[in-house]
Coordinates of C-alpha atoms and ligand atoms in Angstrom, one line a residue:
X249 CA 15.3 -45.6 -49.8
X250 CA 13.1 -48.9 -50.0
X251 CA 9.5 -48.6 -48.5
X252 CA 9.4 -50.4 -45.7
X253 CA 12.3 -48.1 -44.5
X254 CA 10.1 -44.9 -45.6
X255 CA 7.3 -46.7 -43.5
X256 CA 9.3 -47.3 -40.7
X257 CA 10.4 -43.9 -40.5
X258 CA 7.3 -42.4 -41.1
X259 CA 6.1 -44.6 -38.0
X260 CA 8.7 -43.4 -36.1
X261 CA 8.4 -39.6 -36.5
X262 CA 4.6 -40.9 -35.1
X263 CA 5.7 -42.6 -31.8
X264 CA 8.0 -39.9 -31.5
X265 CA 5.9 -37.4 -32.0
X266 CA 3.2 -39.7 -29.4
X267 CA 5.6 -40.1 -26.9
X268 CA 6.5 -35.9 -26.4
X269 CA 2.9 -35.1 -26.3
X270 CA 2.7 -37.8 -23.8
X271 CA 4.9 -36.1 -21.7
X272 CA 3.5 -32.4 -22.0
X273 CA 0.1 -34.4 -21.0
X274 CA 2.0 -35.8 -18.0
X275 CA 3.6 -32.5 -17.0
X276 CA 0.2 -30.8 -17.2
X277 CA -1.3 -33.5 -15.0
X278 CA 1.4 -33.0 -12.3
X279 CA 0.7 -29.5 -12.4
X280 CA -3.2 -30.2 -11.8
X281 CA -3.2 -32.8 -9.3
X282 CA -1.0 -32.9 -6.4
X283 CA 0.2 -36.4 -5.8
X284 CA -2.3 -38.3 -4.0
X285 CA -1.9 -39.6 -0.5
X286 CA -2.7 -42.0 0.7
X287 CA -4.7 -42.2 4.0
X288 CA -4.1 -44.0 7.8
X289 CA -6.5 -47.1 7.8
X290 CA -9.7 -46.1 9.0
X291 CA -10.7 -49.4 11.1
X292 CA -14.1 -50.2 10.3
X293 CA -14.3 -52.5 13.5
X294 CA -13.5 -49.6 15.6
X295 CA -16.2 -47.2 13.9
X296 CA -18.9 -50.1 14.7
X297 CA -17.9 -50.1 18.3
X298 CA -18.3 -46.5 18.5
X299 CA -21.9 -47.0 17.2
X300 CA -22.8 -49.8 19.2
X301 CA -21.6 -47.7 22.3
X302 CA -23.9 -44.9 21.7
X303 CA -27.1 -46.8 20.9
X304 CA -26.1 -48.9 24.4
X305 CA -27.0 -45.6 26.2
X306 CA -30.6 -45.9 25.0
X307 CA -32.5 -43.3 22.8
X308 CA -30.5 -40.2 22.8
X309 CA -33.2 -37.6 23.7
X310 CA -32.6 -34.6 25.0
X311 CA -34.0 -34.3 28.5
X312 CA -33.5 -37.9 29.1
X313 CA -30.7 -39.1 31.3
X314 CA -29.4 -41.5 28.3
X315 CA -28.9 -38.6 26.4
X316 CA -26.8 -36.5 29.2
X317 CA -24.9 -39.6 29.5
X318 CA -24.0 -40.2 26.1
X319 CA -23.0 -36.8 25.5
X320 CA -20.4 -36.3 28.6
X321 CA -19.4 -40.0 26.8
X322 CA -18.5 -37.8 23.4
X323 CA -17.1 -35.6 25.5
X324 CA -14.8 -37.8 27.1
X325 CA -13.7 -39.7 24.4
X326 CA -12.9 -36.9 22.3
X327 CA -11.0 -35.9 24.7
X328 CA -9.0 -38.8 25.5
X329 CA -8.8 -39.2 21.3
X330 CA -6.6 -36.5 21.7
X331 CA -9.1 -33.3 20.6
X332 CA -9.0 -29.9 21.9
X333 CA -13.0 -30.0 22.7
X334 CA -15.7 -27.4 23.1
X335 CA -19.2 -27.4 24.3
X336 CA -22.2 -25.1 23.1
X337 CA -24.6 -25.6 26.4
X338 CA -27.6 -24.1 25.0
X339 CA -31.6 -24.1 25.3
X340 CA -34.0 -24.1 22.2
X341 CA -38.1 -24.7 22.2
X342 CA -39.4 -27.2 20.6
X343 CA -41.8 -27.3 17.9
X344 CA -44.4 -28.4 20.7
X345 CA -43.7 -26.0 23.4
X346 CA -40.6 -28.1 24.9
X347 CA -37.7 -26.2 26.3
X348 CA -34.4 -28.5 25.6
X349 CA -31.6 -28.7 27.2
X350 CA -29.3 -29.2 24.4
X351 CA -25.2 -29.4 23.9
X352 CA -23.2 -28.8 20.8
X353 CA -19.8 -30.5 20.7
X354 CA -16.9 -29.1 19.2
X355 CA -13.8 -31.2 18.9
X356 CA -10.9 -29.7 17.4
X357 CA -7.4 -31.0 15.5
X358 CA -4.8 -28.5 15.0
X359 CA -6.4 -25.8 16.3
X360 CA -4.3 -22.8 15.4
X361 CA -4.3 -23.9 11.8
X362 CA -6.2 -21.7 9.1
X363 CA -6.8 -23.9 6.8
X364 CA -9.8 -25.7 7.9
X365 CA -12.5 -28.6 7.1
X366 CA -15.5 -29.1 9.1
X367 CA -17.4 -32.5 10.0
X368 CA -20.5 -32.5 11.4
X369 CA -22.8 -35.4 12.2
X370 CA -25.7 -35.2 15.0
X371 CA -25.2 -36.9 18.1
X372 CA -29.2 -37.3 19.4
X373 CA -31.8 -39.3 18.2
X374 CA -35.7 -39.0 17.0
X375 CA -37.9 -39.2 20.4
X376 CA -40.7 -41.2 18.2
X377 CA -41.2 -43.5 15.1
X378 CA -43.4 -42.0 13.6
X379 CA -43.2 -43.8 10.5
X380 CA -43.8 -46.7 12.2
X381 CA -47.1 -49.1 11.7
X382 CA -46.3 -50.2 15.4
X383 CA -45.9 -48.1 18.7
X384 CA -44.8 -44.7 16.7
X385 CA -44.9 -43.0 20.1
X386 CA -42.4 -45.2 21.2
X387 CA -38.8 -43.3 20.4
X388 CA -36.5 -45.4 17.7
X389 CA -32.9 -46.7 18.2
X390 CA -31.3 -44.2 15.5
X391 CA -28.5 -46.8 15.1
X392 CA -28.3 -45.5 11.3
X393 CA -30.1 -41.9 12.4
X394 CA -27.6 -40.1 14.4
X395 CA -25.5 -43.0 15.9
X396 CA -23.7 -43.5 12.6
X397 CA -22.6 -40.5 11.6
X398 CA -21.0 -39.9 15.4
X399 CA -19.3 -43.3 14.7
X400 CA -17.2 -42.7 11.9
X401 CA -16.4 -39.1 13.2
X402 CA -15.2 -41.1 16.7
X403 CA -13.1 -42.9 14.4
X404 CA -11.8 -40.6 12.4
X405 CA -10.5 -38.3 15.4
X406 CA -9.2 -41.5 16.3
X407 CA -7.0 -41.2 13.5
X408 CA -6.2 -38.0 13.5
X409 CA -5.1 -38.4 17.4
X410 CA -3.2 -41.4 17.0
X411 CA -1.3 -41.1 13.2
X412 CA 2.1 -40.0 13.2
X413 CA 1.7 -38.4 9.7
X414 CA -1.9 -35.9 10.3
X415 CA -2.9 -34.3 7.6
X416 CA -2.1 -30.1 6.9
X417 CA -5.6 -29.0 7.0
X418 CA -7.3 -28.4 11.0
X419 CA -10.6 -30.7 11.5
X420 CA -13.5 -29.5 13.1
X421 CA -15.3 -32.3 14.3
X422 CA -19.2 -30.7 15.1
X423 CA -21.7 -33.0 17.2
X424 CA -25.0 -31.4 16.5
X425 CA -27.6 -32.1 18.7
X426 CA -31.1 -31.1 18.7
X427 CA -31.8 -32.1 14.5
X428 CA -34.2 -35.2 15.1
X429 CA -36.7 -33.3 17.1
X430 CA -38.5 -31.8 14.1
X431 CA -42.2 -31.5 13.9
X432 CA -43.9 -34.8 12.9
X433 CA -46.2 -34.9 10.2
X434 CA -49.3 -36.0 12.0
X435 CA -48.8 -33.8 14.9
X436 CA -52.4 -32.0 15.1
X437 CA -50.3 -28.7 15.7
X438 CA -50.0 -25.9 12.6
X439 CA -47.1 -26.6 10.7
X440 CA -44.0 -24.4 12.4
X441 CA -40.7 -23.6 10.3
X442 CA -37.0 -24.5 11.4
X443 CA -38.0 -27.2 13.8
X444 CA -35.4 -29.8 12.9
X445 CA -31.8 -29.3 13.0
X446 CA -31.9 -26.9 16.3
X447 CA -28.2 -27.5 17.2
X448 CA -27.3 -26.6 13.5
X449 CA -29.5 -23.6 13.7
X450 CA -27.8 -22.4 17.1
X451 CA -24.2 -23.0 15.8
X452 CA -24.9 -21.2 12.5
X453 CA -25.7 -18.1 14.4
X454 CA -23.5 -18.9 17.8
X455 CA -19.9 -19.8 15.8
X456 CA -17.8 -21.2 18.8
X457 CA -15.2 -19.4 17.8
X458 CA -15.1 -15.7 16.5
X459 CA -14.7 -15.1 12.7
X460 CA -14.1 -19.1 12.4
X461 CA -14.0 -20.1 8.7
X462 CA -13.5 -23.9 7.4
X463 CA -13.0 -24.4 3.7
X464 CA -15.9 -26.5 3.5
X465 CA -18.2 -29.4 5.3
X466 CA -18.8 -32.6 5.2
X467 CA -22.2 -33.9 6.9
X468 CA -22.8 -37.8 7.8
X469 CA -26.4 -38.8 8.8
X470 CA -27.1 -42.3 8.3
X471 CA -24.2 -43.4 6.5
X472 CA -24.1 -47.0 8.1
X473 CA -27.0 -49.3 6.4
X474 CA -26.1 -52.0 4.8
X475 CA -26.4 -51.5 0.9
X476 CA -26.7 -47.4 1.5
X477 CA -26.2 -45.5 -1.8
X478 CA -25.6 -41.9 -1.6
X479 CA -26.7 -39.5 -4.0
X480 CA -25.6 -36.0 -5.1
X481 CA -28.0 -33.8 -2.9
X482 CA -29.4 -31.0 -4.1
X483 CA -28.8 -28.8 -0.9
X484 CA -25.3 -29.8 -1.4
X485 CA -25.3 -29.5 -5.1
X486 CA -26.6 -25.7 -4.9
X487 CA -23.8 -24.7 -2.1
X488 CA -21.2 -27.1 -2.8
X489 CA -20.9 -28.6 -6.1
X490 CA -17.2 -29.0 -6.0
X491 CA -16.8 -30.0 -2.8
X492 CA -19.7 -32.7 -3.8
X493 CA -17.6 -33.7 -7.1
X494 CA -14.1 -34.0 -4.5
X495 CA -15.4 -36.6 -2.5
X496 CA -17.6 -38.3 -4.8
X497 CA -14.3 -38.5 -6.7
X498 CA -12.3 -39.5 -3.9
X499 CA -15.0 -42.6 -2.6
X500 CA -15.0 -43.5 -6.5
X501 CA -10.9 -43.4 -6.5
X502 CA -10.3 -45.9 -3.8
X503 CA -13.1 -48.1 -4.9
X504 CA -16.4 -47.4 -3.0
X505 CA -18.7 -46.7 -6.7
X506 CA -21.2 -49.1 -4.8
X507 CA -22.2 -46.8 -2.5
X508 CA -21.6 -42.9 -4.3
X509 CA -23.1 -42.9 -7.3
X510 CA -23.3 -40.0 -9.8
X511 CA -27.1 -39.7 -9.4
X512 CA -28.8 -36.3 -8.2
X513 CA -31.7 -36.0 -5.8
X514 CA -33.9 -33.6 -4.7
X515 CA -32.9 -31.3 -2.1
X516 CA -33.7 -31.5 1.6
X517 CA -33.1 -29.7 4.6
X518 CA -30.6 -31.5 7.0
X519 CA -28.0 -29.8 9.2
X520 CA -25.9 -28.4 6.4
X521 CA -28.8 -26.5 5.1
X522 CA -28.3 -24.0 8.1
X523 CA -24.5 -24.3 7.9
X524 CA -24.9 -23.1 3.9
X525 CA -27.7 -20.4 4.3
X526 CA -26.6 -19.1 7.7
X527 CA -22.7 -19.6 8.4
X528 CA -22.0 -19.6 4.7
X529 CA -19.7 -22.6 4.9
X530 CA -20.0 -24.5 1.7
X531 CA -21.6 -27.7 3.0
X532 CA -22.9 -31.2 1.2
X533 CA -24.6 -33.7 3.3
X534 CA -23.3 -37.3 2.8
X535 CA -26.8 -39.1 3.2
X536 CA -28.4 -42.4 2.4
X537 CA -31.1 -42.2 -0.6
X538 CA -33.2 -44.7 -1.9
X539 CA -33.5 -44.3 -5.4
X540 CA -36.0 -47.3 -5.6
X541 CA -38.4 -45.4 -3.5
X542 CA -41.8 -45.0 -5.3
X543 CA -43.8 -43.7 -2.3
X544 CA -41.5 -40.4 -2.2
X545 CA -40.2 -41.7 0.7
X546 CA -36.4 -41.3 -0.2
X547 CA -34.7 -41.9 3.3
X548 CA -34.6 -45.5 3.1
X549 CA -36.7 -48.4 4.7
X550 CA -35.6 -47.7 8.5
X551 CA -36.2 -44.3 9.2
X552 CA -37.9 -43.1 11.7
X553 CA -39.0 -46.7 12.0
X554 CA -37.7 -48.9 15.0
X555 CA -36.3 -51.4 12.6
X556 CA -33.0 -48.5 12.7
X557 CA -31.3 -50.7 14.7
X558 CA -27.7 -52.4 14.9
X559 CA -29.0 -55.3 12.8
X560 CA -28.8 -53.1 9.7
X561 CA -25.4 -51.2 10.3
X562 CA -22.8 -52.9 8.4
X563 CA -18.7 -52.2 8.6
X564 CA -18.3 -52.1 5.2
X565 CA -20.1 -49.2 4.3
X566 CA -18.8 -47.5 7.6
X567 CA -15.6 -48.3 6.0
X568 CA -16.5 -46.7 2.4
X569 CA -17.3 -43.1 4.0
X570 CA -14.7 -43.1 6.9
X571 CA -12.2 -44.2 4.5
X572 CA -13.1 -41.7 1.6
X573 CA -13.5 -39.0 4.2
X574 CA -10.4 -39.0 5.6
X575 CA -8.7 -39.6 2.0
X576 CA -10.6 -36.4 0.9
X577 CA -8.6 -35.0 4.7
X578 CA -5.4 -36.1 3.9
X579 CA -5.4 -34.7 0.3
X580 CA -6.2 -31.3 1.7
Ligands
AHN730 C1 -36.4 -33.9 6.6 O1 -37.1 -34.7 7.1 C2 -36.9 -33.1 5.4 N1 -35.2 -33.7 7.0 C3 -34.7 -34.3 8.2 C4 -33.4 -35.0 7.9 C5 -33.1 -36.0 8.9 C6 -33.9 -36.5 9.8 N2 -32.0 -36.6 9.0 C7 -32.1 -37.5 10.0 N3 -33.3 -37.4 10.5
ZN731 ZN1 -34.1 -38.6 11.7

């Protein structure tokens, strides 16, 4: 045998060898990962009509006509979207003495199924801006704050009522209301625990239906600023690592690395917090963070400022988390 024909060989026993390994390496990853599928369009244009809707009602505050009349509006629409829907009708003080009048709504997608994900987002807004140079008595829009989050949930039920092909797992879709009435900062009254997040509270210890479990949760509050970034929460990260690492994976997948980025912040207490400690459903909290923030102030330019308005909500990153949400539902 001449040496090239030893080399040749010798380079073929090594794609050879390449090319079986390869294929144990395949084999393994088919065991691993189910193959993906893919998702029903989530229409962006249809999520920012949903939010536009909610913040025509005026300032969702509970005891205020606007907010009634938004609610039965959820109510309604979920219906019509196809939903099997619930409502907690419930009354909670607030942290200055306030009895509200306050409604949970539950809307439901394969009901009977027992393998579940929850969705939550809340449905009222902050009755001031108190972060606000200008009129902070004066309640803000919550186009970003609240109305967001409700937006791509419309949406997605949307979906889920209208695709021919719906996905194995049940959806709980959770309107929380009650979360922006939390004690402000310059209030003059001592400072009072579990004031924000009331509807949260109540459903964590008021399940609407007995023994119900979901798999795990996703929260959305103010997932609709232009530019938003989220961030790897540390609520989220202490309850629900890998639920946190499936979605960021997911938004990352299909092409959305502008807006989740592998960056941890500090924890904070939002609806899930209740949902975690209290239900003990593994919970992360989808939620814009500022990572240029040098004031500490990590919730972005427009919160609790009346600059939250429809000017900054942008379809494209309504599309980013409806589309890797639902993604996340279909490969469930
Ligand atoms: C804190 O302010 C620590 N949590 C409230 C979270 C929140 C308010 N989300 C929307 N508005
Ligand atoms: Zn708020």
């Amino acid at each position: 045998m001449n040496i090239p024909a030893l080399l040749l060989g010798v380079v073929l026993a090594i794609a050879g060898c390449d090319s079986s390994e390869q294929k144990a390496d395949d084999n393994a990853t088919a065991v691993a990962e189910k193959a993906v599928v893919e998702a029903p369009e989530f229409n962006a244009d249809s999520a920012y009509n949903y939010v536009a809707k909610q913040v025509a009602f005026g300032p969702r505050i509970p005891n205020t006509a606007p907010h009634y009349q938004t609610g039965e509006y959820l109510i309604g629409k979920l219906k019509e979207l196809g939903a099997e829907v619930q409502v907690q009708n419930f009354q909670m003080e607030a942290y200055d003495g306030k009895m509200l009048n306050l409604r949970n709504i539950i809307a439901s997608f394969k009901p009977k199924a027992a393998n579940r994900v929850l969705l939550a987002a809340h449905w009222d807004s902050r009755p001031f801006a108190d972060k606000d140079e200008t009129n902070p008595q004066e309640p803000i829009e919550g186009a970003n704050d609240g109305a967001s989050g409700v937006g791509i949930l419309l949406e997605i039920a949307r979906v889920l009522g209208s695709a021919a092909q719906k996905p194995d797992v049940g959806v709980d879709i959770i309107l929380f209301d009650g979360e922006d009435y939390g004690q402000p900062e310059d209030s003059g009254l001592p400072y009072k625990d579990d004031t924000w997040c009331l509807g949260a509270q109540y459903w964590s210890r008021n399940m609407h239906t007995a023994n119900y479990r979901a798999k795990y949760g996703i929260l959305l509050d103010m997932v609709g600023a232009e530019n938003a970034k989220f961030a790897r929460e540390g609520t989220s990260m202490r309850y629900a690592k890998n639920v946190v690492a499936k979605v960021w994976r997911a938004g990352n997948r299909l092409g959305y690395s502008d807006y989740f980025k592998y960056v941890d912040a500090p924890g904070i207490t939002d609806d899930h917090t209740y949902i975690n400690a209290w239900a003990k459903i593994p919970t992360i909290d989808i939620i814009e963070y500022n990572m240029g923030a040098t004031d500490g102030d990590y919730f972005g330019p427009y919160h609790h400022r009346h600059t939250d308005t429809m000017d900054i909500i942008s379809k494209k990153t309504l599309k980013a988390v409806g589309q890797t949400v639902l993604h996340v539902l279909y490969n469930e």
